[in-house]
Amino acid sequence: MPGVISTRTGAAHARITGIGAYRPRRVVPNSELVEAIDSSDEWIQERSGIKTRHFAGEGESVIDMSEFATRDALEMAGLEAGEVDAVVLATVSHPYQTPAAAPALADRMGMDKPVAFDISAACAGYCHGISLANDMVRGGSARNVAVIGVERLSDFTSRTDRGTAFIFGDGAGTAIVSAAEEPGIGPTVWGSEGDKWDVIAQNESWIDVHEQKLDWPTIGMQGQRVFRWAVWSMAPVAQRALDVAGVSVDQLDAFIPHQANVRIIDALCKQLRMPEHVPVARDIIDSANTSAASVPLATERMLREGLAPRGGLALQIGFGAGLSYAAQVITLP
Ligand code: UT7
């Protein structure tokens, strides 16, 4: 008799049950950065919308920041750390090639040997993680998944690069994804455009840095190319995420796009014909672009400040280096 593989299935549906955020204490205004890049507070605000960003303190690692965010998310979800059986951590600024940050976070939190791994999808990483968590819960490979978006980009940003010095910030956001009675995470529309691999990238590979004795590598960006791509290519992706979820823009209680530039957010709203009554996340003004952390940080803020209702429908989209993107409609925790 040939063997037949048994399979398993999980919950019918999944949803986000808790969200937590960590913003480092140090707030850095534009005025602290402008001299090194021959810029001004007015220029930065006008071209990006950014007024301040948070920079992690000395020795404050992506694992430390993740721990704070994850504790808050678990509290909102009403779960103990030991009940989490999967940790999916999205980051591009964990300073070890290996091992991943996720197992260390799990151990720090006192979790019970969960599956734990990092994903590298830059600013789209958190929305990739939400999609994976949804599939894991529904596929039966995990019951409660912690999805973390965390960055310490201040380590990988050149203070003298006019195109990026003012853009990036640090922080962490965590969502807990668990089984649900009703659908709480719509189908994800995601993909990549590797022909534009070079438009946001670490400037040199670790091999080049080592062999050619180069300076510490930072992240470079062809700002205008990324800007145009974000404005023209991401609105159709966001619209498809609405369509596959069977939700119209009128039915949204929040729009939470990646916090890359206020002008990109405004352009997306215009193209999606976002109604005036839908609140739109603009956490970028105080937090700048925190890459993988930007969507969960913005979500936590909207809920905490009462800008979006708990249990409401939100459209979220992440996009960035790769180039990669992911969008889905979710029920807010
Ligand atoms: O998270 C991943 C996704 N990332 C994004 O989506 C970021 C997308 N890109 C952007 O947000 C924008 O491209 C930036 C905010 C980075 C830059 O804004 P921009 O409007 O695209 O500026 P630009 O590079 O086209 O430069 C416009 C002008 C130039 O001067 P001229 O040639 O018009 O005289 C630049 O030399 O502004 C000058 N400039 C600056 N001036 C003051 C460029 N950088 C600066 C600066 N301060 N930092």
Short mmCIF file of C-alpha atoms and ligand atoms in Angstrom, two decimals:
data_model
loop_
_atom_site.label_atom_id
_atom_site.label_comp_id
_atom_site.label_asym_id
_atom_site.label_seq_id
_atom_site.Cartn_x
_atom_site.Cartn_y
_atom_site.Cartn_z
CA MET A 1 0.00 0.00 0.00
CA PRO A 2 1.53 3.37 -0.97
CA GLY A 3 1.57 5.75 1.97
CA VAL A 4 -0.88 8.62 1.97
CA ILE A 5 0.12 11.83 3.65
CA SER A 6 -2.31 13.09 6.27
CA THR A 7 -2.88 16.82 6.17
CA ARG A 8 -4.42 19.27 8.58
CA THR A 9 -6.59 22.32 8.28
CA GLY A 10 -7.03 25.08 10.79
CA ALA A 11 -9.61 27.67 11.66
CA ALA A 12 -12.17 28.80 9.10
CA HIS A 13 -11.15 32.42 9.59
CA ALA A 14 -8.49 34.57 11.22
CA ARG A 15 -8.30 38.14 12.46
CA ILE A 16 -6.05 40.58 14.26
CA THR A 17 -6.95 40.45 17.96
CA GLY A 18 -4.36 42.83 19.40
CA ILE A 19 -1.95 45.53 18.32
CA GLY A 20 0.95 47.13 20.17
CA ALA A 21 3.53 49.77 19.36
CA TYR A 22 6.85 51.02 20.61
CA ARG A 23 8.23 54.44 19.78
CA PRO A 24 11.73 55.19 21.10
CA ARG A 25 11.89 58.04 23.58
CA ARG A 26 14.29 60.24 21.60
CA VAL A 27 12.38 62.58 19.27
CA VAL A 28 14.52 64.14 16.53
CA PRO A 29 13.16 67.27 14.83
CA ASN A 30 14.13 68.23 11.28
CA SER A 31 16.23 71.07 12.69
CA GLU A 32 18.73 68.51 14.07
CA LEU A 33 19.34 67.03 10.61
CA VAL A 34 19.22 69.91 8.15
CA GLU A 35 22.73 71.31 8.49
CA ALA A 36 24.48 68.13 7.34
CA ILE A 37 22.35 67.96 4.18
CA ASP A 38 22.05 71.67 3.36
CA SER A 39 18.27 71.49 3.77
CA SER A 40 15.59 73.20 5.83
CA ASP A 41 12.66 72.28 8.04
CA GLU A 42 10.34 73.93 5.48
CA TRP A 43 11.72 71.89 2.55
CA ILE A 44 11.43 68.58 4.42
CA GLN A 45 7.88 69.32 5.57
CA GLU A 46 6.78 70.49 2.14
CA ARG A 47 8.32 67.59 0.17
CA SER A 48 7.63 64.75 2.65
CA GLY A 49 5.31 65.95 5.42
CA ILE A 50 7.80 64.85 8.09
CA LYS A 51 8.29 67.05 11.18
CA THR A 52 10.00 64.62 13.58
CA ARG A 53 11.15 61.01 13.87
CA HIS A 54 12.11 58.76 16.79
CA PHE A 55 15.64 57.36 17.03
CA ALA A 56 16.37 54.35 19.21
CA GLY A 57 18.63 54.91 22.19
CA GLU A 58 22.13 53.54 22.53
CA GLY A 59 22.00 49.75 22.72
CA GLU A 60 18.23 49.67 22.14
CA SER A 61 17.96 46.81 19.64
CA VAL A 62 15.22 45.67 17.28
CA ILE A 63 14.62 42.83 19.75
CA ASP A 64 14.19 45.28 22.67
CA MET A 65 11.73 47.41 20.69
CA SER A 66 9.82 44.33 19.50
CA GLU A 67 9.47 43.13 23.07
CA PHE A 68 7.67 46.31 24.19
CA ALA A 69 5.32 46.27 21.18
CA THR A 70 4.58 42.56 21.52
CA ARG A 71 3.77 42.81 25.25
CA ASP A 72 1.16 45.50 24.50
CA ALA A 73 -0.30 43.52 21.59
CA LEU A 74 -0.65 40.40 23.75
CA GLU A 75 -2.37 42.41 26.45
CA MET A 76 -4.94 43.74 23.98
CA ALA A 77 -5.44 40.21 22.59
CA GLY A 78 -5.87 38.82 26.12
CA LEU A 79 -3.20 36.18 25.52
CA GLU A 80 -0.19 34.96 27.51
CA ALA A 81 3.16 34.80 25.73
CA GLY A 82 3.08 31.00 26.10
CA GLU A 83 0.00 30.81 23.89
CA VAL A 84 1.83 32.23 20.86
CA ASP A 85 3.03 29.39 18.66
CA ALA A 86 4.49 31.41 15.78
CA VAL A 87 6.55 34.60 15.56
CA VAL A 88 6.94 36.28 12.15
CA LEU A 89 9.24 39.31 12.38
CA ALA A 90 9.65 41.70 9.47
CA THR A 91 12.74 43.89 9.44
CA VAL A 92 15.65 45.04 7.30
CA SER A 93 17.71 46.48 10.16
CA HIS A 94 18.43 43.54 12.50
CA PRO A 95 22.22 43.79 12.45
CA TYR A 96 22.96 40.06 12.24
CA GLN A 97 22.95 38.23 8.93
CA THR A 98 22.02 35.21 11.06
CA PRO A 99 20.39 34.15 13.33
CA ALA A 100 17.02 35.83 12.89
CA ALA A 101 15.70 38.20 15.55
CA ALA A 102 12.42 36.27 15.99
CA PRO A 103 13.75 33.29 18.04
CA ALA A 104 15.58 35.64 20.43
CA LEU A 105 12.40 37.69 20.86
CA ALA A 106 10.38 34.53 21.53
CA ASP A 107 12.86 33.40 24.17
CA ARG A 108 12.94 36.87 25.75
CA MET A 109 9.14 36.85 25.97
CA GLY A 110 9.05 33.40 27.59
CA MET A 111 7.23 31.78 24.68
CA ASP A 112 7.21 27.98 24.49
CA LYS A 113 9.45 27.07 21.52
CA PRO A 114 7.30 28.71 18.84
CA VAL A 115 8.20 28.61 15.15
CA ALA A 116 10.07 31.90 14.78
CA PHE A 117 11.63 33.48 11.70
CA ASP A 118 12.32 36.86 10.08
CA ILE A 119 11.12 38.06 6.70
CA SER A 120 12.85 40.61 4.52
CA ALA A 121 10.30 42.51 2.47
CA ALA A 122 11.25 46.02 3.61
CA CYS A 123 8.33 48.44 3.95
CA ALA A 124 5.93 45.72 2.77
CA GLY A 125 7.19 43.24 5.39
CA TYR A 126 4.41 43.66 7.97
CA CYS A 127 1.62 43.23 5.38
CA HIS A 128 3.47 40.14 4.08
CA GLY A 129 3.53 38.88 7.68
CA ILE A 130 -0.21 39.43 8.13
CA SER A 131 -0.84 37.39 4.99
CA LEU A 132 1.41 34.56 6.18
CA ALA A 133 -0.18 34.57 9.64
CA ASN A 134 -3.66 34.42 8.13
CA ASP A 135 -2.65 31.42 6.02
CA MET A 136 -0.90 29.72 8.95
CA VAL A 137 -3.94 30.00 11.23
CA ARG A 138 -6.30 28.88 8.49
CA GLY A 139 -3.95 26.14 7.30
CA GLY A 140 -3.59 24.69 10.79
CA SER A 141 0.12 25.31 11.24
CA ALA A 142 -0.30 27.84 14.08
CA ARG A 143 -3.05 29.04 16.42
CA ASN A 144 -1.75 32.42 17.54
CA VAL A 145 0.83 34.29 15.47
CA ALA A 146 2.73 37.40 16.56
CA VAL A 147 3.54 39.53 13.49
CA ILE A 148 6.14 42.19 14.19
CA GLY A 149 7.31 45.06 11.99
CA VAL A 150 10.41 46.63 13.52
CA GLU A 151 13.24 48.86 12.34
CA ARG A 152 16.28 50.63 13.68
CA LEU A 153 16.96 52.43 10.41
CA SER A 154 19.01 55.13 12.12
CA ASP A 155 21.87 52.58 12.00
CA PHE A 156 21.63 52.25 8.21
CA THR A 157 21.02 55.88 7.23
CA SER A 158 23.74 58.26 6.13
CA ARG A 159 23.49 61.58 7.98
CA THR A 160 24.89 63.31 4.90
CA ASP A 161 22.71 61.76 2.17
CA ARG A 162 20.23 64.46 1.11
CA GLY A 163 17.83 61.88 -0.29
CA THR A 164 17.43 59.73 2.83
CA ALA A 165 18.84 61.45 5.96
CA PHE A 166 15.46 62.96 6.88
CA ILE A 167 13.24 60.08 5.70
CA PHE A 168 13.79 57.18 8.06
CA GLY A 169 12.89 56.58 11.70
CA ASP A 170 12.92 53.77 14.29
CA GLY A 171 10.13 51.87 16.04
CA ALA A 172 8.20 48.62 16.38
CA GLY A 173 4.62 47.44 15.95
CA THR A 174 3.11 44.02 16.65
CA ALA A 175 -0.17 42.40 15.67
CA ILE A 176 -1.52 39.14 17.09
CA VAL A 177 -3.39 37.01 14.54
CA SER A 178 -5.70 34.30 15.87
CA ALA A 179 -8.69 32.19 14.83
CA ALA A 180 -11.99 34.03 14.33
CA GLU A 181 -15.67 33.24 13.74
CA GLU A 182 -15.94 35.72 10.85
CA PRO A 183 -13.40 36.65 8.15
CA GLY A 184 -11.09 39.32 9.60
CA ILE A 185 -8.31 39.38 7.00
CA GLY A 186 -9.15 39.69 3.32
CA PRO A 187 -7.16 38.06 0.50
CA THR A 188 -3.76 39.69 0.11
CA VAL A 189 -2.79 41.30 -3.19
CA TRP A 190 0.98 41.09 -3.27
CA GLY A 191 3.92 40.85 -5.59
CA SER A 192 7.30 42.22 -6.57
CA GLU A 193 9.02 44.12 -9.38
CA GLY A 194 12.61 42.93 -9.25
CA ASP A 195 13.55 44.92 -12.34
CA LYS A 196 13.61 47.88 -9.92
CA TRP A 197 15.76 46.04 -7.36
CA ASP A 198 18.27 48.89 -7.29
CA VAL A 199 16.00 51.88 -6.59
CA ILE A 200 16.05 51.39 -2.80
CA ALA A 201 19.01 49.32 -1.70
CA GLN A 202 21.90 48.90 0.70
CA ASN A 203 24.62 50.77 -1.15
CA GLU A 204 27.21 47.98 -1.08
CA SER A 205 27.09 44.25 -0.35
CA TRP A 206 28.75 42.96 2.84
CA ILE A 207 31.32 41.20 0.62
CA ASP A 208 32.27 44.48 -1.09
CA VAL A 209 32.44 46.28 2.25
CA HIS A 210 34.77 43.60 3.60
CA GLU A 211 36.99 43.06 0.56
CA GLN A 212 37.27 46.70 -0.51
CA LYS A 213 37.42 48.00 3.08
CA LEU A 214 34.50 50.34 2.43
CA ASP A 215 32.65 52.41 5.02
CA TRP A 216 29.63 51.06 6.87
CA PRO A 217 26.89 50.55 4.22
CA THR A 218 23.75 52.64 4.36
CA ILE A 219 20.49 52.53 2.42
CA GLY A 220 20.29 54.59 -0.76
CA MET A 221 17.14 55.56 -2.62
CA GLN A 222 16.32 57.00 -6.03
CA GLY A 223 13.56 59.08 -4.49
CA GLN A 224 11.75 60.30 -7.59
CA ARG A 225 11.61 56.83 -9.19
CA VAL A 226 10.21 55.30 -6.01
CA PHE A 227 7.78 58.20 -5.64
CA ARG A 228 6.38 57.75 -9.15
CA TRP A 229 6.10 53.98 -8.75
CA ALA A 230 4.33 54.34 -5.39
CA VAL A 231 1.83 56.85 -6.73
CA TRP A 232 1.01 55.13 -10.04
CA SER A 233 1.41 51.44 -9.29
CA MET A 234 0.16 51.13 -5.72
CA ALA A 235 -3.32 52.64 -6.15
CA PRO A 236 -4.38 49.76 -8.46
CA VAL A 237 -2.95 47.25 -5.96
CA ALA A 238 -4.95 48.85 -3.13
CA GLN A 239 -8.06 48.87 -5.33
CA ARG A 240 -7.61 45.15 -6.11
CA ALA A 241 -7.32 44.40 -2.38
CA LEU A 242 -10.69 46.12 -1.89
CA ASP A 243 -12.23 44.28 -4.85
CA VAL A 244 -11.11 40.79 -3.79
CA ALA A 245 -12.39 41.47 -0.25
CA GLY A 246 -15.73 42.65 -1.65
CA VAL A 247 -15.42 45.95 0.23
CA SER A 248 -15.93 49.41 -1.30
CA VAL A 249 -14.03 52.54 -0.26
CA ASP A 250 -17.29 53.91 1.20
CA GLN A 251 -17.40 50.99 3.63
CA LEU A 252 -13.94 51.63 5.06
CA ASP A 253 -13.42 52.91 8.59
CA ALA A 254 -9.73 53.61 7.98
CA PHE A 255 -7.09 53.76 5.26
CA ILE A 256 -3.62 52.84 6.56
CA PRO A 257 -1.03 53.09 3.79
CA HIS A 258 2.72 52.73 4.30
CA GLN A 259 4.00 55.99 5.77
CA ALA A 260 6.52 56.96 3.07
CA ASN A 261 5.55 60.52 2.17
CA VAL A 262 2.43 62.61 2.89
CA ARG A 263 2.27 63.50 -0.82
CA ILE A 264 2.17 59.79 -1.73
CA ILE A 265 -0.60 59.22 0.84
CA ASP A 266 -2.61 62.15 -0.57
CA ALA A 267 -2.11 60.93 -4.16
CA LEU A 268 -3.28 57.42 -3.24
CA CYS A 269 -6.39 58.86 -1.59
CA LYS A 270 -7.14 60.87 -4.71
CA GLN A 271 -6.73 57.93 -7.06
CA LEU A 272 -8.81 55.62 -4.85
CA ARG A 273 -11.46 58.36 -4.54
CA MET A 274 -11.24 57.94 -0.78
CA PRO A 275 -14.37 59.56 0.71
CA GLU A 276 -13.87 62.45 3.14
CA HIS A 277 -15.40 60.43 5.98
CA VAL A 278 -12.68 57.74 5.87
CA PRO A 279 -9.87 58.60 8.32
CA VAL A 280 -6.40 58.29 6.79
CA ALA A 281 -3.25 57.44 8.77
CA ARG A 282 -0.66 60.23 8.78
CA ASP A 283 1.69 58.97 11.47
CA ILE A 284 4.58 59.89 9.16
CA ILE A 285 4.39 63.52 10.34
CA ASP A 286 5.86 62.58 13.75
CA SER A 287 7.36 59.15 13.08
CA ALA A 288 8.80 59.50 9.53
CA ASN A 289 9.21 56.33 7.46
CA THR A 290 9.77 53.36 9.77
CA SER A 291 9.65 50.80 6.93
CA ALA A 292 8.28 47.47 8.26
CA ALA A 293 6.99 49.19 11.43
CA SER A 294 5.06 51.95 9.69
CA VAL A 295 1.68 50.25 9.14
CA PRO A 296 1.35 48.71 12.64
CA LEU A 297 2.58 51.93 14.29
CA ALA A 298 0.01 53.94 12.34
CA THR A 299 -2.73 51.41 13.16
CA GLU A 300 -2.01 51.49 16.88
CA ARG A 301 -2.08 55.26 16.83
CA MET A 302 -5.40 55.49 15.00
CA LEU A 303 -7.01 53.17 17.56
CA ARG A 304 -5.38 54.84 20.57
CA GLU A 305 -6.40 58.33 19.44
CA GLY A 306 -9.91 57.19 18.53
CA LEU A 307 -9.45 58.14 14.86
CA ALA A 308 -10.61 54.68 13.76
CA PRO A 309 -13.11 52.44 15.56
CA ARG A 310 -12.16 49.08 17.08
CA GLY A 311 -13.75 46.37 14.94
CA GLY A 312 -13.91 48.68 11.90
CA LEU A 313 -12.72 47.81 8.40
CA ALA A 314 -9.31 49.10 7.31
CA LEU A 315 -7.43 48.94 4.03
CA GLN A 316 -3.68 48.58 4.61
CA ILE A 317 -0.88 48.56 2.06
CA GLY A 318 2.89 48.27 2.37
CA PHE A 319 5.36 48.96 -0.45
CA GLY A 320 9.08 49.48 -0.77
CA ALA A 321 12.46 47.93 -1.49
CA GLY A 322 12.45 44.92 -3.75
CA LEU A 323 10.41 46.50 -5.09
CA SER A 324 7.76 44.60 -3.15
CA TYR A 325 4.20 45.27 -2.07
CA ALA A 326 1.27 43.72 -0.18
CA ALA A 327 -2.24 44.99 0.56
CA GLN A 328 -5.26 43.59 2.34
CA VAL A 329 -8.50 44.65 4.01
CA ILE A 330 -8.54 43.83 7.72
CA THR A 331 -10.92 44.11 10.63
CA LEU A 332 -9.28 46.35 13.23
CA PRO A 333 -8.74 44.69 16.63
O1 UT7 B 1 9.64 53.42 2.07
C1 UT7 B 1 9.89 53.03 0.76
C2 UT7 B 1 9.21 53.90 -0.19
N1 UT7 B 1 9.84 55.22 -0.19
C3 UT7 B 1 9.23 56.21 -0.77
O2 UT7 B 1 8.12 56.04 -1.24
C4 UT7 B 1 9.95 57.54 -0.90
C5 UT7 B 1 9.61 58.17 -2.22
N2 UT7 B 1 10.31 59.40 -2.51
C6 UT7 B 1 10.09 60.57 -1.86
O3 UT7 B 1 9.37 60.60 -0.89
C7 UT7 B 1 10.70 61.83 -2.43
O4 UT7 B 1 11.32 61.52 -3.64
C8 UT7 B 1 11.69 62.55 -1.49
C9 UT7 B 1 10.96 63.15 -0.33
C10 UT7 B 1 12.77 61.57 -1.02
C11 UT7 B 1 12.38 63.70 -2.24
O5 UT7 B 1 11.42 64.61 -2.72
P1 UT7 B 1 11.40 65.04 -4.26
O6 UT7 B 1 10.32 66.00 -4.40
O7 UT7 B 1 11.34 63.79 -5.09
O8 UT7 B 1 12.79 65.76 -4.42
P2 UT7 B 1 13.79 65.65 -5.62
O9 UT7 B 1 14.77 64.57 -5.36
O10 UT7 B 1 13.05 65.62 -6.91
O11 UT7 B 1 14.54 67.03 -5.53
C12 UT7 B 1 13.85 68.28 -5.82
C13 UT7 B 1 14.81 69.44 -5.57
C14 UT7 B 1 16.13 69.30 -6.29
O12 UT7 B 1 16.57 70.60 -6.63
P3 UT7 B 1 16.40 71.18 -8.10
O13 UT7 B 1 17.16 70.23 -8.99
O14 UT7 B 1 14.93 71.16 -8.37
O15 UT7 B 1 16.98 72.55 -8.01
C15 UT7 B 1 17.06 68.71 -5.25
O16 UT7 B 1 18.39 69.06 -5.47
O17 UT7 B 1 15.13 69.49 -4.17
C16 UT7 B 1 16.54 69.34 -3.98
N3 UT7 B 1 16.74 68.50 -2.82
C17 UT7 B 1 16.76 68.98 -1.57
N4 UT7 B 1 16.67 70.22 -1.09
C18 UT7 B 1 16.71 70.39 0.24
C19 UT7 B 1 16.86 67.16 -2.79
N5 UT7 B 1 16.99 66.75 -1.51
C20 UT7 B 1 16.93 67.85 -0.75
C21 UT7 B 1 16.98 68.08 0.64
N6 UT7 B 1 16.85 69.35 1.08
N7 UT7 B 1 17.12 67.06 1.52
#
